[in-house]
Every structure is written in structure tokens, then in C-alpha cells.
């Protein structure tokens, strides 16, 4: 892959951590609206958001009068609600509470004649403060949020190319608002043992359906207070014996016995001479670690160069 002319943005968790905590909850509200109005898709693929040319989007959501869409715009810093009947409402993004954001969004949807009913508390976070009551999270640094989104744009392009190198069942490149991570997942086609669940404020049955079949999954996560370093990850479920002992690239990648995953920090990729190539090395080599130790069918991989011009 050729290096893009525009460099990858520098990410500093200490500068965006409070903004991240607030926007994470905003995306949960937006994602839950998509969830409640969409038909169920296996592995909860109907709940995710997608990286767009201006931020994050739900894509089309069905409702009684057609379809509507919610777009978090991290250039103009607004949430745009648009519908197929020509209606359009805007909610400004600024340092405001989760409760304020939630109340205004529901008010705009009601004004547009769009009925929604969601479980109005966050998932996969602890404590889970109901959205209507959350006056704590109210930070928004427009510059830092724009940088984080720009990183997602760079990453999404590499993930999309990696996704194309697989002929078996593979997820979209999508953004999970539960953990606030961008991910893409490959499937072996075989059923997996029942998952134990265990995510905070998340029903075990949801996790069990998500991991009903063998997967090799990779993604990007912007960090947390306990691990304040944005990083790429790669894991498989179930985890075959010897997975963590496989040789992967680049040299800076490492395996966490505690987490059962391979990691590569964002800083290593961002500072390299060819971020796209370095990240692709990580994605391909960690998938091969899962495929080799898990005895995946080699025919599921395809040679993209045969189709390129």
C-alpha cells in the first residue's frame, strides 16, 4: 500500500479523555436509536455506526414515513437528523451535558414525527447513569474530537482494504458504540463454544449471540483511564492453544496474556514512515496467527493483486 500524502494525526489521550467520555455516551444514544428502529441483524450488526466523510453516521434507519439518518459531524460539530420526506434538524455539539443532548435529540425527533423508544441507560460502562440524569459528562473539545475522527478515517481505509482480502463471512468495518471502537471481524464458518459474557451492563445473551461462531477480530480503541494509550488490537474466539506465541508483525506488536489479545499502539503506527503498511502487517499477521492455530480454511483468503489494476 502506498503512503498517503497527509500524515496521520497525533492522538493524546490526556487531551481528549473527558471529551471521549462525553461523546461516547452521545454515540450510545444515537446508536440505540438505530437499534430500536432497525430489524435484528446477526451479531448486532444493526446497531453500529460507520465512519463518514464528516464524522460518524447511522446510515439509513427505517420508520413509518420512510427512512431517516443521524450524522455526527466532527467538522461543523453538529448532529444532523435528516429524513426521506425532506425534513432536517440540527443539534449543536459543544460542552453540554448528556442529559441536555438526549432531551434535545428526542425533542427534534418528535418534531419530525419519528417515534423512538430506547433503553435510556448506557451499556458496557460502569457506572451506567441514565441519559436523562447525566449532568456529569459535559466536555467537548472540538479540536481533539476532530483529530480523533481524522484518525478513524485513516484507519477505516486500511481496515476496508484488509476486509476485502477474505472471501468468507466478514463483518462491515463498523463502529461499536458500546466500547467506542472501530472493528472488522472475519468468521471461520464454524460454530463456537457458548461465550461466558461478562461485559458491564450488557446481557450475556447479546455477547453469546455475537460470538456464536468462531471469529478473528481486529480493531482500534482510543484508550481509557486504566490504559491511556490508543491502540490497535487483534483477538480470536475461541482462543486456540499457541495463538499468543505466534510471530506477528511489526516488531513493536505484543501479546497480552491478561487480555488474550495482540496489541500495537497507535503511536507506533502514526510515527512510522508508512503507517498504512505497518498497520496492514499487524492485521494480516495476527489473522494468520488465528487461522494457523485455529485451523481455518486457507481458501477463505484471496489474492487482491489479481484484481488490481
mmCIF file of C-alpha atoms in Angstrom:
data_model
loop_
_atom_site.group_PDB
_atom_site.id
_atom_site.type_symbol
_atom_site.label_atom_id
_atom_site.label_comp_id
_atom_site.label_asym_id
_atom_site.label_seq_id
_atom_site.Cartn_x
_atom_site.Cartn_y
_atom_site.Cartn_z
ATOM 1 C CA UNK A 1 0.000 0.000 0.000
ATOM 2 C CA UNK A 2 1.260 3.483 -0.830
ATOM 3 C CA UNK A 3 1.713 6.029 1.909
ATOM 4 C CA UNK A 4 -0.834 8.821 1.779
ATOM 5 C CA UNK A 5 0.458 12.356 1.395
ATOM 6 C CA UNK A 6 -1.347 13.565 4.501
ATOM 7 C CA UNK A 7 0.177 12.378 7.781
ATOM 8 C CA UNK A 8 -1.798 10.613 10.456
ATOM 9 C CA UNK A 9 -2.871 12.881 13.350
ATOM 10 C CA UNK A 10 -1.157 12.799 16.732
ATOM 11 C CA UNK A 11 -3.508 11.495 19.427
ATOM 12 C CA UNK A 12 -3.056 12.413 23.085
ATOM 13 C CA UNK A 13 -5.442 10.610 25.439
ATOM 14 C CA UNK A 14 -4.814 13.114 28.229
ATOM 15 C CA UNK A 15 -6.085 15.901 25.976
ATOM 16 C CA UNK A 16 -9.258 14.167 24.785
ATOM 17 C CA UNK A 17 -10.186 11.839 27.658
ATOM 18 C CA UNK A 18 -13.031 13.992 29.019
ATOM 19 C CA UNK A 19 -14.360 14.699 25.529
ATOM 20 C CA UNK A 20 -14.182 10.982 24.769
ATOM 21 C CA UNK A 21 -16.226 10.134 27.865
ATOM 22 C CA UNK A 22 -18.991 12.544 26.811
ATOM 23 C CA UNK A 23 -19.051 11.725 23.096
ATOM 24 C CA UNK A 24 -19.015 8.017 23.941
ATOM 25 C CA UNK A 25 -22.361 8.481 25.673
ATOM 26 C CA UNK A 26 -23.712 10.645 22.845
ATOM 27 C CA UNK A 27 -22.898 7.852 20.389
ATOM 28 C CA UNK A 28 -24.686 5.374 22.653
ATOM 29 C CA UNK A 29 -27.856 7.452 22.406
ATOM 30 C CA UNK A 30 -27.552 7.717 18.624
ATOM 31 C CA UNK A 31 -26.723 4.005 18.297
ATOM 32 C CA UNK A 32 -29.633 2.947 20.482
ATOM 33 C CA UNK A 33 -31.992 4.902 18.228
ATOM 34 C CA UNK A 34 -30.710 2.896 15.259
ATOM 35 C CA UNK A 35 -31.025 -0.316 17.298
ATOM 36 C CA UNK A 36 -34.632 0.303 18.343
ATOM 37 C CA UNK A 37 -35.841 1.161 14.824
ATOM 38 C CA UNK A 38 -33.929 -1.480 12.839
ATOM 39 C CA UNK A 39 -34.587 -5.188 12.230
ATOM 40 C CA UNK A 40 -32.184 -7.501 14.029
ATOM 41 C CA UNK A 41 -29.044 -8.479 12.117
ATOM 42 C CA UNK A 42 -26.780 -11.292 13.307
ATOM 43 C CA UNK A 43 -24.011 -10.350 15.758
ATOM 44 C CA UNK A 44 -25.719 -6.986 16.440
ATOM 45 C CA UNK A 45 -24.580 -5.522 13.133
ATOM 46 C CA UNK A 46 -27.799 -3.465 13.047
ATOM 47 C CA UNK A 47 -26.691 -1.295 15.996
ATOM 48 C CA UNK A 48 -23.367 0.021 14.730
ATOM 49 C CA UNK A 49 -22.279 3.390 13.374
ATOM 50 C CA UNK A 50 -19.972 3.986 10.403
ATOM 51 C CA UNK A 51 -17.124 6.375 9.693
ATOM 52 C CA UNK A 52 -18.286 9.020 7.229
ATOM 53 C CA UNK A 53 -16.642 11.848 5.295
ATOM 54 C CA UNK A 54 -17.523 14.217 8.138
ATOM 55 C CA UNK A 55 -17.810 12.092 11.269
ATOM 56 C CA UNK A 56 -19.936 9.103 12.265
ATOM 57 C CA UNK A 57 -23.268 8.086 10.753
ATOM 58 C CA UNK A 58 -26.056 5.622 11.427
ATOM 59 C CA UNK A 59 -26.779 5.193 7.739
ATOM 60 C CA UNK A 60 -30.437 4.711 6.762
ATOM 61 C CA UNK A 61 -32.905 3.806 9.522
ATOM 62 C CA UNK A 62 -36.476 2.750 8.657
ATOM 63 C CA UNK A 63 -39.501 4.471 10.198
ATOM 64 C CA UNK A 64 -43.202 4.837 9.375
ATOM 65 C CA UNK A 65 -42.794 7.546 6.701
ATOM 66 C CA UNK A 66 -39.647 6.200 5.025
ATOM 67 C CA UNK A 67 -36.088 6.399 6.314
ATOM 68 C CA UNK A 68 -34.135 8.790 8.498
ATOM 69 C CA UNK A 69 -30.468 9.189 9.376
ATOM 70 C CA UNK A 70 -28.353 10.655 12.163
ATOM 71 C CA UNK A 71 -24.937 12.138 11.364
ATOM 72 C CA UNK A 72 -22.417 13.260 13.945
ATOM 73 C CA UNK A 73 -20.407 15.900 12.099
ATOM 74 C CA UNK A 74 -16.972 16.490 13.629
ATOM 75 C CA UNK A 75 -16.065 19.222 11.127
ATOM 76 C CA UNK A 76 -19.056 21.524 11.696
ATOM 77 C CA UNK A 77 -19.613 19.999 15.152
ATOM 78 C CA UNK A 78 -23.291 19.265 14.960
ATOM 79 C CA UNK A 79 -25.650 16.323 14.889
ATOM 80 C CA UNK A 80 -27.806 16.338 11.766
ATOM 81 C CA UNK A 81 -31.112 14.461 11.694
ATOM 82 C CA UNK A 82 -32.498 14.107 8.175
ATOM 83 C CA UNK A 83 -35.413 12.157 6.726
ATOM 84 C CA UNK A 84 -36.551 10.983 3.299
ATOM 85 C CA UNK A 85 -39.544 13.352 3.408
ATOM 86 C CA UNK A 86 -37.199 16.350 3.300
ATOM 87 C CA UNK A 87 -37.084 17.267 6.963
ATOM 88 C CA UNK A 88 -33.806 18.266 8.581
ATOM 89 C CA UNK A 89 -32.928 19.263 12.136
ATOM 90 C CA UNK A 90 -29.578 20.246 13.659
ATOM 91 C CA UNK A 91 -28.272 19.833 17.203
ATOM 92 C CA UNK A 92 -25.077 21.688 18.055
ATOM 93 C CA UNK A 93 -22.122 19.843 19.603
ATOM 94 C CA UNK A 94 -20.415 21.846 22.340
ATOM 95 C CA UNK A 95 -19.588 21.381 26.040
ATOM 96 C CA UNK A 96 -23.052 20.243 27.104
ATOM 97 C CA UNK A 97 -24.363 17.522 29.372
ATOM 98 C CA UNK A 98 -25.500 14.121 28.186
ATOM 99 C CA UNK A 99 -28.931 14.942 29.608
ATOM 100 C CA UNK A 100 -29.145 18.118 27.529
ATOM 101 C CA UNK A 101 -28.087 16.313 24.352
ATOM 102 C CA UNK A 102 -30.556 13.479 24.987
ATOM 103 C CA UNK A 103 -33.520 15.771 25.673
ATOM 104 C CA UNK A 104 -32.928 17.941 22.606
ATOM 105 C CA UNK A 105 -32.444 14.955 20.296
ATOM 106 C CA UNK A 106 -35.688 13.326 21.424
ATOM 107 C CA UNK A 107 -37.469 16.647 21.026
ATOM 108 C CA UNK A 108 -36.187 17.048 17.449
ATOM 109 C CA UNK A 109 -37.222 13.509 16.537
ATOM 110 C CA UNK A 110 -40.712 14.090 17.934
ATOM 111 C CA UNK A 111 -40.948 17.320 15.929
ATOM 112 C CA UNK A 112 -40.123 15.333 12.778
ATOM 113 C CA UNK A 113 -42.747 12.681 13.553
ATOM 114 C CA UNK A 114 -40.155 9.979 14.224
ATOM 115 C CA UNK A 115 -41.145 7.719 17.100
ATOM 116 C CA UNK A 116 -38.321 6.147 19.123
ATOM 117 C CA UNK A 117 -38.245 4.217 22.359
ATOM 118 C CA UNK A 118 -34.829 3.194 23.661
ATOM 119 C CA UNK A 119 -33.318 1.670 26.781
ATOM 120 C CA UNK A 120 -32.175 5.029 28.119
ATOM 121 C CA UNK A 121 -29.066 3.965 30.039
ATOM 122 C CA UNK A 122 -25.595 3.187 28.675
ATOM 123 C CA UNK A 123 -24.184 -0.285 28.084
ATOM 124 C CA UNK A 124 -20.653 -1.586 28.598
ATOM 125 C CA UNK A 125 -19.807 1.247 31.007
ATOM 126 C CA UNK A 126 -19.862 1.369 34.794
ATOM 127 C CA UNK A 127 -21.490 3.241 36.430
ATOM 128 C CA UNK A 128 -24.368 3.414 33.948
ATOM 129 C CA UNK A 129 -26.027 6.767 34.637
ATOM 130 C CA UNK A 130 -29.407 7.091 32.850
ATOM 131 C CA UNK A 131 -29.073 9.574 29.999
ATOM 132 C CA UNK A 132 -31.834 11.837 31.340
ATOM 133 C CA UNK A 133 -29.979 12.174 34.652
ATOM 134 C CA UNK A 134 -26.398 12.521 33.429
ATOM 135 C CA UNK A 135 -25.270 16.045 34.287
ATOM 136 C CA UNK A 136 -21.693 14.858 34.925
ATOM 137 C CA UNK A 137 -20.359 14.239 31.431
ATOM 138 C CA UNK A 138 -20.310 17.603 29.646
ATOM 139 C CA UNK A 139 -16.924 18.050 27.953
ATOM 140 C CA UNK A 140 -16.364 18.714 24.262
ATOM 141 C CA UNK A 141 -13.058 19.821 22.753
ATOM 142 C CA UNK A 142 -13.804 20.351 19.065
ATOM 143 C CA UNK A 143 -10.144 20.250 18.028
ATOM 144 C CA UNK A 144 -9.408 16.976 19.829
ATOM 145 C CA UNK A 145 -12.612 15.346 18.581
ATOM 146 C CA UNK A 146 -11.746 16.323 15.032
ATOM 147 C CA UNK A 147 -8.271 14.764 15.419
ATOM 148 C CA UNK A 148 -9.730 11.532 16.777
ATOM 149 C CA UNK A 149 -12.196 11.347 13.880
ATOM 150 C CA UNK A 150 -9.394 12.043 11.371
ATOM 151 C CA UNK A 151 -7.528 9.058 12.825
ATOM 152 C CA UNK A 152 -10.655 6.930 12.334
ATOM 153 C CA UNK A 153 -10.749 7.995 8.677
ATOM 154 C CA UNK A 154 -7.150 6.846 8.161
ATOM 155 C CA UNK A 155 -7.787 3.580 9.972
ATOM 156 C CA UNK A 156 -11.080 2.852 8.209
ATOM 157 C CA UNK A 157 -9.339 2.920 4.832
ATOM 158 C CA UNK A 158 -6.816 0.273 5.919
ATOM 159 C CA UNK A 159 -9.476 -1.862 7.600
ATOM 160 C CA UNK A 160 -11.589 -1.739 4.441
ATOM 161 C CA UNK A 161 -8.713 -2.995 2.345
ATOM 162 C CA UNK A 162 -7.953 -5.734 4.862
ATOM 163 C CA UNK A 163 -11.627 -6.764 4.833
ATOM 164 C CA UNK A 164 -11.500 -7.194 1.057
ATOM 165 C CA UNK A 165 -8.886 -9.933 1.336
ATOM 166 C CA UNK A 166 -11.361 -12.501 2.654
ATOM 167 C CA UNK A 167 -13.991 -14.480 0.748
ATOM 168 C CA UNK A 168 -15.753 -15.942 3.770
ATOM 169 C CA UNK A 169 -18.271 -14.263 6.049
ATOM 170 C CA UNK A 170 -16.888 -10.932 7.208
ATOM 171 C CA UNK A 171 -18.446 -8.009 9.032
ATOM 172 C CA UNK A 172 -18.625 -4.464 7.719
ATOM 173 C CA UNK A 173 -15.979 -2.078 9.008
ATOM 174 C CA UNK A 174 -18.142 -0.588 11.709
ATOM 175 C CA UNK A 175 -18.060 1.432 14.892
ATOM 176 C CA UNK A 176 -19.353 -0.193 18.077
ATOM 177 C CA UNK A 177 -20.628 2.481 20.444
ATOM 178 C CA UNK A 178 -20.679 0.097 23.414
ATOM 179 C CA UNK A 179 -16.896 0.111 23.792
ATOM 180 C CA UNK A 180 -16.245 3.010 21.382
ATOM 181 C CA UNK A 181 -14.116 1.024 18.965
ATOM 182 C CA UNK A 182 -13.815 0.615 15.199
ATOM 183 C CA UNK A 183 -13.678 -3.050 14.199
ATOM 184 C CA UNK A 184 -13.834 -5.629 11.426
ATOM 185 C CA UNK A 185 -14.367 -9.346 12.027
ATOM 186 C CA UNK A 186 -13.726 -12.470 9.952
ATOM 187 C CA UNK A 187 -15.580 -15.765 10.527
ATOM 188 C CA UNK A 188 -14.308 -19.304 10.015
ATOM 189 C CA UNK A 189 -17.828 -20.608 9.344
ATOM 190 C CA UNK A 190 -17.796 -22.954 12.342
ATOM 191 C CA UNK A 191 -19.887 -22.633 15.496
ATOM 192 C CA UNK A 192 -18.094 -21.600 18.693
ATOM 193 C CA UNK A 193 -18.499 -22.635 22.341
ATOM 194 C CA UNK A 194 -21.034 -20.585 24.300
ATOM 195 C CA UNK A 195 -19.455 -17.290 25.324
ATOM 196 C CA UNK A 196 -19.336 -16.525 29.051
ATOM 197 C CA UNK A 197 -20.441 -12.909 28.633
ATOM 198 C CA UNK A 198 -19.290 -10.575 31.390
ATOM 199 C CA UNK A 199 -19.354 -7.102 29.782
ATOM 200 C CA UNK A 200 -20.638 -4.465 32.276
ATOM 201 C CA UNK A 201 -24.320 -3.619 31.906
ATOM 202 C CA UNK A 202 -24.693 -5.936 28.932
ATOM 203 C CA UNK A 203 -26.973 -9.021 28.857
ATOM 204 C CA UNK A 204 -24.963 -12.232 28.455
ATOM 205 C CA UNK A 205 -27.302 -13.357 25.666
ATOM 206 C CA UNK A 206 -26.143 -10.436 23.496
ATOM 207 C CA UNK A 207 -22.487 -11.406 23.890
ATOM 208 C CA UNK A 208 -23.322 -15.067 23.297
ATOM 209 C CA UNK A 209 -25.071 -14.300 20.020
ATOM 210 C CA UNK A 210 -22.228 -12.013 18.949
ATOM 211 C CA UNK A 211 -19.720 -14.835 19.487
ATOM 212 C CA UNK A 212 -21.897 -17.733 18.341
ATOM 213 C CA UNK A 213 -19.338 -18.590 15.631
ATOM 214 C CA UNK A 214 -15.548 -18.632 15.511
ATOM 215 C CA UNK A 215 -14.071 -15.199 14.820
ATOM 216 C CA UNK A 216 -10.837 -13.394 14.200
ATOM 217 C CA UNK A 217 -11.435 -9.746 15.012
ATOM 218 C CA UNK A 218 -9.292 -6.626 14.883
ATOM 219 C CA UNK A 219 -9.966 -3.038 15.743
ATOM 220 C CA UNK A 220 -8.924 0.332 17.102
ATOM 221 C CA UNK A 221 -9.651 1.608 20.604
ATOM 222 C CA UNK A 222 -8.869 5.182 21.757
ATOM 223 C CA UNK A 223 -7.898 4.263 25.329
ATOM 224 C CA UNK A 224 -9.235 4.543 28.873
ATOM 225 C CA UNK A 225 -8.157 5.769 32.307
ATOM 226 C CA UNK A 226 -6.705 2.333 33.093
ATOM 227 C CA UNK A 227 -4.994 2.071 29.709
ATOM 228 C CA UNK A 228 -4.446 5.633 28.449
ATOM 229 C CA UNK A 229 -2.858 4.728 25.130
ATOM 230 C CA UNK A 230 -4.854 4.457 21.886
ATOM 231 C CA UNK A 231 -4.114 1.101 20.319
ATOM 232 C CA UNK A 232 -4.947 -1.489 17.701
ATOM 233 C CA UNK A 233 -5.991 -4.942 18.897
ATOM 234 C CA UNK A 234 -6.483 -8.386 17.414
ATOM 235 C CA UNK A 235 -8.031 -11.434 19.067
ATOM 236 C CA UNK A 236 -9.879 -14.622 18.190
ATOM 237 C CA UNK A 237 -12.699 -16.557 19.798
ATOM 238 C CA UNK A 238 -12.263 -19.216 20.910
ATOM 239 C CA UNK A 239 -8.549 -18.708 21.548
ATOM 240 C CA UNK A 240 -6.586 -21.718 20.204
ATOM 241 C CA UNK A 241 -3.596 -23.075 22.082
ATOM 242 C CA UNK A 242 -0.451 -21.331 20.919
ATOM 243 C CA UNK A 243 -2.208 -18.271 19.479
ATOM 244 C CA UNK A 244 -0.247 -15.810 21.610
ATOM 245 C CA UNK A 245 3.067 -17.482 20.809
ATOM 246 C CA UNK A 246 2.782 -16.907 17.076
ATOM 247 C CA UNK A 247 5.212 -14.499 15.429
ATOM 248 C CA UNK A 248 3.440 -11.315 14.297
ATOM 249 C CA UNK A 249 4.436 -8.029 12.709
ATOM 250 C CA UNK A 250 5.613 -5.355 13.207
ATOM 251 C CA UNK A 251 8.265 -5.950 15.860
ATOM 252 C CA UNK A 252 6.556 -3.479 18.220
ATOM 253 C CA UNK A 253 3.374 -5.610 18.390
ATOM 254 C CA UNK A 254 2.936 -7.613 21.582
ATOM 255 C CA UNK A 255 0.633 -10.177 23.156
ATOM 256 C CA UNK A 256 -1.159 -9.566 26.461
ATOM 257 C CA UNK A 257 -1.670 -12.752 28.447
ATOM 258 C CA UNK A 258 -4.119 -10.902 30.686
ATOM 259 C CA UNK A 259 -6.316 -9.738 27.796
ATOM 260 C CA UNK A 260 -5.656 -12.671 25.451
ATOM 261 C CA UNK A 261 -5.079 -10.270 22.560
ATOM 262 C CA UNK A 262 -2.319 -8.850 20.383
ATOM 263 C CA UNK A 263 -1.783 -5.079 20.611
ATOM 264 C CA UNK A 264 0.009 -2.398 18.623
ATOM 265 C CA UNK A 265 -0.041 1.159 19.950
ATOM 266 C CA UNK A 266 -1.337 3.895 17.702
ATOM 267 C CA UNK A 267 1.788 5.979 18.306
ATOM 268 C CA UNK A 268 3.997 3.329 16.682
ATOM 269 C CA UNK A 269 1.851 3.398 13.552
ATOM 270 C CA UNK A 270 1.467 7.183 13.482
ATOM 271 C CA UNK A 271 5.222 7.820 13.747
ATOM 272 C CA UNK A 272 6.280 5.280 11.136
ATOM 273 C CA UNK A 273 7.327 6.167 7.612
ATOM 274 C CA UNK A 274 4.431 4.158 6.195
ATOM 275 C CA UNK A 275 1.522 3.924 8.680
ATOM 276 C CA UNK A 276 -0.780 2.086 6.260
ATOM 277 C CA UNK A 277 1.739 -0.662 5.549
ATOM 278 C CA UNK A 278 2.690 -1.084 9.205
ATOM 279 C CA UNK A 279 -0.950 -1.412 10.263
ATOM 280 C CA UNK A 280 -1.658 -3.864 7.431
ATOM 281 C CA UNK A 281 1.256 -6.018 8.603
ATOM 282 C CA UNK A 282 -0.349 -6.186 12.041
ATOM 283 C CA UNK A 283 -3.800 -7.063 10.692
ATOM 284 C CA UNK A 284 -2.585 -9.755 8.306
ATOM 285 C CA UNK A 285 -0.058 -11.401 10.639
ATOM 286 C CA UNK A 286 -2.409 -11.559 13.636
ATOM 287 C CA UNK A 287 -5.165 -13.012 11.445
ATOM 288 C CA UNK A 288 -2.704 -15.658 10.250
ATOM 289 C CA UNK A 289 -1.877 -16.423 13.884
ATOM 290 C CA UNK A 290 -5.573 -17.142 14.461
ATOM 291 C CA UNK A 291 -6.000 -19.040 11.188
ATOM 292 C CA UNK A 292 -2.950 -21.256 11.719
ATOM 293 C CA UNK A 293 -3.625 -22.172 15.340
ATOM 294 C CA UNK A 294 -7.391 -22.435 14.730
ATOM 295 C CA UNK A 295 -7.019 -24.498 11.543
ATOM 296 C CA UNK A 296 -9.059 -22.137 9.363
ATOM 297 C CA UNK A 297 -9.723 -22.961 5.715
ATOM 298 C CA UNK A 298 -6.994 -21.326 3.594
ATOM 299 C CA UNK A 299 -9.475 -20.947 0.731
ATOM 300 C CA UNK A 300 -11.165 -18.143 2.677
ATOM 301 C CA UNK A 301 -8.268 -15.823 1.831
ATOM 302 C CA UNK A 302 -7.994 -14.211 -1.585
ATOM 303 C CA UNK A 303 -5.187 -12.549 -3.511
ATOM 304 C CA UNK A 304 -6.286 -8.977 -4.124
ATOM 305 C CA UNK A 305 -3.430 -8.277 -6.510
ATOM 306 C CA UNK A 306 -5.152 -10.485 -9.100
ATOM 307 C CA UNK A 307 -7.994 -7.944 -9.274
ATOM 308 C CA UNK A 308 -5.987 -4.723 -9.013
ATOM 309 C CA UNK A 309 -5.012 -2.536 -11.941
#
